[in-house]
Amino acid sequence: IPNGSSTRTGSSVKLGIFGGAFNPIHHGHLVIAQRAVEHLALDKLLLIPTAVSPRKEKRSIASPEERLAMVRIAVRGNPILQASSMEINRGGTSYTIDTVRSLDKPNVKLFLLLGADSAEGFPKWKSPQEIAQRCTIAIAGRPTTLGVQMPKYVSRVRRIPGPLLEISSTEIRKRVSQGLSIQYLVPDGVHRFIRKIGLYRQ
């Protein structure tokens, strides 16, 4: 397990996986992450930026390294949330099944955290049945999300209720390109990073 293992003896480590482009990471992501930690009693939640997402047709404006840096800034100070570079290090198209296989260990219980759009599109992912066999699927986000119906092969589903935060990375990138403020949409450190590097201006 990244950064060591649980101090509990004779019990499994509850490890959450939260993947995405995080282009950029914002408060909506972080609220979902924190609610999942609390609701599922996770020992660790990995936030894993994709190298290349199979579901994003447009080329990412921020590089994988820049997106990873923003995730690291966003989770700084929270010992349970951890930025992971594993998909970026692996390179190529990032498939969740590859990440799940690498993290699946005998003493680890995996929880895959999905937002609304991801949950609805899950059956079209690569090897969704194997993912469902290896992980508990945790669906988070909007109140309407809690009604998302998963395929029958998804035998372990948890629902993570959370506040309605209509924040999107697309909106944030658009606001930056228009010269509008993104204060309060992203953590202050991420805001400073975007301004310093000059991301999303075009």
JSON list of N, CA, C and O in Angstrom, two decimals, residues 7 15 47 66-67 71 75 83 85 89 91 96-97 112 115 125-126 129 135 148 151 153 156 161-162 166 196-197 202:
[
{"chain": "A", "resi": 7, "resn": "THR", "atom": "N", "xyz": [-1.98, 0.40, 10.54]},
{"chain": "A", "resi": 7, "resn": "THR", "atom": "CA", "xyz": [-1.40, -0.03, 11.81]},
{"chain": "A", "resi": 7, "resn": "THR", "atom": "C", "xyz": [-2.26, -1.08, 12.48]},
{"chain": "A", "resi": 7, "resn": "THR", "atom": "O", "xyz": [-1.84, -1.69, 13.45]},
{"chain": "A", "resi": 15, "resn": "LEU", "atom": "N", "xyz": [-8.90, 0.70, 1.11]},
{"chain": "A", "resi": 15, "resn": "LEU", "atom": "CA", "xyz": [-8.22, 1.61, 0.21]},
{"chain": "A", "resi": 15, "resn": "LEU", "atom": "C", "xyz": [-9.18, 2.12, -0.87]},
{"chain": "A", "resi": 15, "resn": "LEU", "atom": "O", "xyz": [-9.77, 1.32, -1.60]},
{"chain": "A", "resi": 47, "resn": "LEU", "atom": "N", "xyz": [-5.99, 9.65, -5.00]},
{"chain": "A", "resi": 47, "resn": "LEU", "atom": "CA", "xyz": [-6.48, 10.44, -6.12]},
{"chain": "A", "resi": 47, "resn": "LEU", "atom": "C", "xyz": [-5.47, 10.28, -7.24]},
{"chain": "A", "resi": 47, "resn": "LEU", "atom": "O", "xyz": [-4.30, 10.66, -7.10]},
{"chain": "A", "resi": 66, "resn": "GLU", "atom": "N", "xyz": [1.57, 18.53, -14.56]},
{"chain": "A", "resi": 66, "resn": "GLU", "atom": "CA", "xyz": [0.91, 19.71, -13.99]},
{"chain": "A", "resi": 66, "resn": "GLU", "atom": "C", "xyz": [-0.36, 19.32, -13.24]},
{"chain": "A", "resi": 66, "resn": "GLU", "atom": "O", "xyz": [-0.64, 19.84, -12.16]},
{"chain": "A", "resi": 67, "resn": "ARG", "atom": "N", "xyz": [-1.12, 18.39, -13.81]},
{"chain": "A", "resi": 67, "resn": "ARG", "atom": "CA", "xyz": [-2.35, 17.94, -13.14]},
{"chain": "A", "resi": 67, "resn": "ARG", "atom": "C", "xyz": [-2.01, 17.22, -11.84]},
{"chain": "A", "resi": 67, "resn": "ARG", "atom": "O", "xyz": [-2.70, 17.39, -10.82]},
{"chain": "A", "resi": 71, "resn": "VAL", "atom": "N", "xyz": [-3.08, 18.17, -7.88]},
{"chain": "A", "resi": 71, "resn": "VAL", "atom": "CA", "xyz": [-3.70, 17.24, -6.94]},
{"chain": "A", "resi": 71, "resn": "VAL", "atom": "C", "xyz": [-2.88, 17.19, -5.65]},
{"chain": "A", "resi": 71, "resn": "VAL", "atom": "O", "xyz": [-3.44, 17.20, -4.54]},
{"chain": "A", "resi": 75, "resn": "VAL", "atom": "N", "xyz": [-4.43, 18.16, -1.82]},
{"chain": "A", "resi": 75, "resn": "VAL", "atom": "CA", "xyz": [-4.60, 17.21, -0.71]},
{"chain": "A", "resi": 75, "resn": "VAL", "atom": "C", "xyz": [-3.57, 17.41, 0.40]},
{"chain": "A", "resi": 75, "resn": "VAL", "atom": "O", "xyz": [-3.58, 16.69, 1.39]},
{"chain": "A", "resi": 83, "resn": "ALA", "atom": "N", "xyz": [-2.19, 11.89, -3.33]},
{"chain": "A", "resi": 83, "resn": "ALA", "atom": "CA", "xyz": [-2.02, 11.95, -4.78]},
{"chain": "A", "resi": 83, "resn": "ALA", "atom": "C", "xyz": [-1.13, 10.78, -5.22]},
{"chain": "A", "resi": 83, "resn": "ALA", "atom": "O", "xyz": [-0.13, 10.49, -4.57]},
{"chain": "A", "resi": 85, "resn": "SER", "atom": "N", "xyz": [0.91, 8.97, -8.57]},
{"chain": "A", "resi": 85, "resn": "SER", "atom": "CA", "xyz": [1.42, 9.15, -9.93]},
{"chain": "A", "resi": 85, "resn": "SER", "atom": "C", "xyz": [1.43, 7.84, -10.72]},
{"chain": "A", "resi": 85, "resn": "SER", "atom": "O", "xyz": [2.01, 7.77, -11.80]},
{"chain": "A", "resi": 89, "resn": "ASN", "atom": "N", "xyz": [3.00, 7.40, -14.35]},
{"chain": "A", "resi": 89, "resn": "ASN", "atom": "CA", "xyz": [4.25, 6.64, -14.47]},
{"chain": "A", "resi": 89, "resn": "ASN", "atom": "C", "xyz": [4.11, 5.50, -15.46]},
{"chain": "A", "resi": 89, "resn": "ASN", "atom": "O", "xyz": [5.06, 5.18, -16.19]},
{"chain": "A", "resi": 91, "resn": "GLY", "atom": "N", "xyz": [2.12, 5.44, -18.04]},
{"chain": "A", "resi": 91, "resn": "GLY", "atom": "CA", "xyz": [2.08, 6.02, -19.37]},
{"chain": "A", "resi": 91, "resn": "GLY", "atom": "C", "xyz": [1.00, 5.40, -20.25]},
{"chain": "A", "resi": 91, "resn": "GLY", "atom": "O", "xyz": [0.33, 4.43, -19.88]},
{"chain": "A", "resi": 96, "resn": "THR", "atom": "N", "xyz": [-8.70, 1.90, -15.80]},
{"chain": "A", "resi": 96, "resn": "THR", "atom": "CA", "xyz": [-8.90, 1.63, -14.38]},
{"chain": "A", "resi": 96, "resn": "THR", "atom": "C", "xyz": [-8.57, 0.19, -14.02]},
{"chain": "A", "resi": 96, "resn": "THR", "atom": "O", "xyz": [-8.04, -0.08, -12.94]},
{"chain": "A", "resi": 97, "resn": "ILE", "atom": "N", "xyz": [-8.87, -0.74, -14.90]},
{"chain": "A", "resi": 97, "resn": "ILE", "atom": "CA", "xyz": [-8.62, -2.14, -14.58]},
{"chain": "A", "resi": 97, "resn": "ILE", "atom": "C", "xyz": [-7.13, -2.40, -14.30]},
{"chain": "A", "resi": 97, "resn": "ILE", "atom": "O", "xyz": [-6.78, -3.18, -13.41]},
{"chain": "A", "resi": 112, "resn": "LEU", "atom": "N", "xyz": [-13.83, 1.63, -5.34]},
{"chain": "A", "resi": 112, "resn": "LEU", "atom": "CA", "xyz": [-13.67, 2.49, -6.50]},
{"chain": "A", "resi": 112, "resn": "LEU", "atom": "C", "xyz": [-14.72, 3.59, -6.45]},
{"chain": "A", "resi": 112, "resn": "LEU", "atom": "O", "xyz": [-15.92, 3.32, -6.50]},
{"chain": "A", "resi": 115, "resn": "GLY", "atom": "N", "xyz": [-18.13, 9.23, -9.82]},
{"chain": "A", "resi": 115, "resn": "GLY", "atom": "CA", "xyz": [-19.11, 10.29, -9.88]},
{"chain": "A", "resi": 115, "resn": "GLY", "atom": "C", "xyz": [-20.26, 9.88, -10.79]},
{"chain": "A", "resi": 115, "resn": "GLY", "atom": "O", "xyz": [-20.29, 8.77, -11.33]},
{"chain": "A", "resi": 125, "resn": "TRP", "atom": "N", "xyz": [-16.70, 0.63, -19.86]},
{"chain": "A", "resi": 125, "resn": "TRP", "atom": "CA", "xyz": [-15.28, 0.65, -19.54]},
{"chain": "A", "resi": 125, "resn": "TRP", "atom": "C", "xyz": [-14.60, -0.65, -19.96]},
{"chain": "A", "resi": 125, "resn": "TRP", "atom": "O", "xyz": [-15.26, -1.65, -20.25]},
{"chain": "A", "resi": 126, "resn": "LYS", "atom": "N", "xyz": [-13.30, -0.65, -19.93]},
{"chain": "A", "resi": 126, "resn": "LYS", "atom": "CA", "xyz": [-12.54, -1.86, -20.19]},
{"chain": "A", "resi": 126, "resn": "LYS", "atom": "C", "xyz": [-12.64, -2.79, -18.98]},
{"chain": "A", "resi": 126, "resn": "LYS", "atom": "O", "xyz": [-12.38, -2.38, -17.85]},
{"chain": "A", "resi": 129, "resn": "GLN", "atom": "N", "xyz": [-16.59, -6.01, -15.57]},
{"chain": "A", "resi": 129, "resn": "GLN", "atom": "CA", "xyz": [-16.97, -7.11, -14.68]},
{"chain": "A", "resi": 129, "resn": "GLN", "atom": "C", "xyz": [-15.83, -7.48, -13.74]},
{"chain": "A", "resi": 129, "resn": "GLN", "atom": "O", "xyz": [-16.04, -7.76, -12.55]},
{"chain": "A", "resi": 135, "resn": "CYS", "atom": "N", "xyz": [-13.50, -4.83, -6.71]},
{"chain": "A", "resi": 135, "resn": "CYS", "atom": "CA", "xyz": [-13.78, -3.61, -5.95]},
{"chain": "A", "resi": 135, "resn": "CYS", "atom": "C", "xyz": [-15.24, -3.52, -5.51]},
{"chain": "A", "resi": 135, "resn": "CYS", "atom": "O", "xyz": [-16.13, -4.03, -6.17]},
{"chain": "A", "resi": 148, "resn": "VAL", "atom": "N", "xyz": [-28.79, 5.99, -9.89]},
{"chain": "A", "resi": 148, "resn": "VAL", "atom": "CA", "xyz": [-28.12, 5.33, -11.01]},
{"chain": "A", "resi": 148, "resn": "VAL", "atom": "C", "xyz": [-28.17, 3.81, -10.81]},
{"chain": "A", "resi": 148, "resn": "VAL", "atom": "O", "xyz": [-27.79, 3.30, -9.74]},
{"chain": "A", "resi": 151, "resn": "PRO", "atom": "N", "xyz": [-25.19, -2.46, -13.51]},
{"chain": "A", "resi": 151, "resn": "PRO", "atom": "CA", "xyz": [-25.48, -3.80, -14.02]},
{"chain": "A", "resi": 151, "resn": "PRO", "atom": "C", "xyz": [-25.53, -4.84, -12.90]},
{"chain": "A", "resi": 151, "resn": "PRO", "atom": "O", "xyz": [-24.96, -4.63, -11.82]},
{"chain": "A", "resi": 153, "resn": "TYR", "atom": "N", "xyz": [-23.99, -7.52, -12.56]},
{"chain": "A", "resi": 153, "resn": "TYR", "atom": "CA", "xyz": [-22.70, -8.09, -12.15]},
{"chain": "A", "resi": 153, "resn": "TYR", "atom": "C", "xyz": [-21.98, -7.22, -11.12]},
{"chain": "A", "resi": 153, "resn": "TYR", "atom": "O", "xyz": [-20.99, -7.64, -10.53]},
{"chain": "A", "resi": 156, "resn": "ARG", "atom": "N", "xyz": [-21.48, -5.37, -5.34]},
{"chain": "A", "resi": 156, "resn": "ARG", "atom": "CA", "xyz": [-21.19, -4.55, -4.15]},
{"chain": "A", "resi": 156, "resn": "ARG", "atom": "C", "xyz": [-21.23, -3.07, -4.54]},
{"chain": "A", "resi": 156, "resn": "ARG", "atom": "O", "xyz": [-20.34, -2.58, -5.24]},
{"chain": "A", "resi": 161, "resn": "PRO", "atom": "N", "xyz": [-23.83, 9.86, -0.22]},
{"chain": "A", "resi": 161, "resn": "PRO", "atom": "CA", "xyz": [-24.59, 11.09, -0.34]},
{"chain": "A", "resi": 161, "resn": "PRO", "atom": "C", "xyz": [-23.69, 12.30, -0.09]},
{"chain": "A", "resi": 161, "resn": "PRO", "atom": "O", "xyz": [-22.77, 12.24, 0.72]},
{"chain": "A", "resi": 162, "resn": "GLY", "atom": "N", "xyz": [-23.94, 13.35, -0.82]},
{"chain": "A", "resi": 162, "resn": "GLY", "atom": "CA", "xyz": [-23.11, 14.54, -0.65]},
{"chain": "A", "resi": 162, "resn": "GLY", "atom": "C", "xyz": [-23.85, 15.78, -1.09]},
{"chain": "A", "resi": 162, "resn": "GLY", "atom": "O", "xyz": [-24.93, 15.71, -1.68]},
{"chain": "A", "resi": 166, "resn": "GLU", "atom": "N", "xyz": [-22.27, 22.17, -8.13]},
{"chain": "A", "resi": 166, "resn": "GLU", "atom": "CA", "xyz": [-22.22, 22.16, -9.60]},
{"chain": "A", "resi": 166, "resn": "GLU", "atom": "C", "xyz": [-20.94, 22.87, -10.07]},
{"chain": "A", "resi": 166, "resn": "GLU", "atom": "O", "xyz": [-20.99, 24.00, -10.57]},
{"chain": "A", "resi": 196, "resn": "LYS", "atom": "N", "xyz": [0.40, 31.07, -11.67]},
{"chain": "A", "resi": 196, "resn": "LYS", "atom": "CA", "xyz": [1.87, 31.12, -11.81]},
{"chain": "A", "resi": 196, "resn": "LYS", "atom": "C", "xyz": [2.32, 30.48, -13.11]},
{"chain": "A", "resi": 196, "resn": "LYS", "atom": "O", "xyz": [3.18, 31.01, -13.83]},
{"chain": "A", "resi": 197, "resn": "ILE", "atom": "N", "xyz": [1.74, 29.32, -13.45]},
{"chain": "A", "resi": 197, "resn": "ILE", "atom": "CA", "xyz": [2.14, 28.60, -14.64]},
{"chain": "A", "resi": 197, "resn": "ILE", "atom": "C", "xyz": [1.48, 29.17, -15.91]},
{"chain": "A", "resi": 197, "resn": "ILE", "atom": "O", "xyz": [1.98, 29.00, -17.02]},
{"chain": "A", "resi": 202, "resn": "GLN", "atom": "N", "xyz": [-5.63, 29.99, -22.89]},
{"chain": "A", "resi": 202, "resn": "GLN", "atom": "CA", "xyz": [-6.12, 29.95, -24.27]},
{"chain": "A", "resi": 202, "resn": "GLN", "atom": "C", "xyz": [-6.93, 28.69, -24.49]},
{"chain": "A", "resi": 202, "resn": "GLN", "atom": "O", "xyz": [-6.60, 27.68, -23.93]}
]
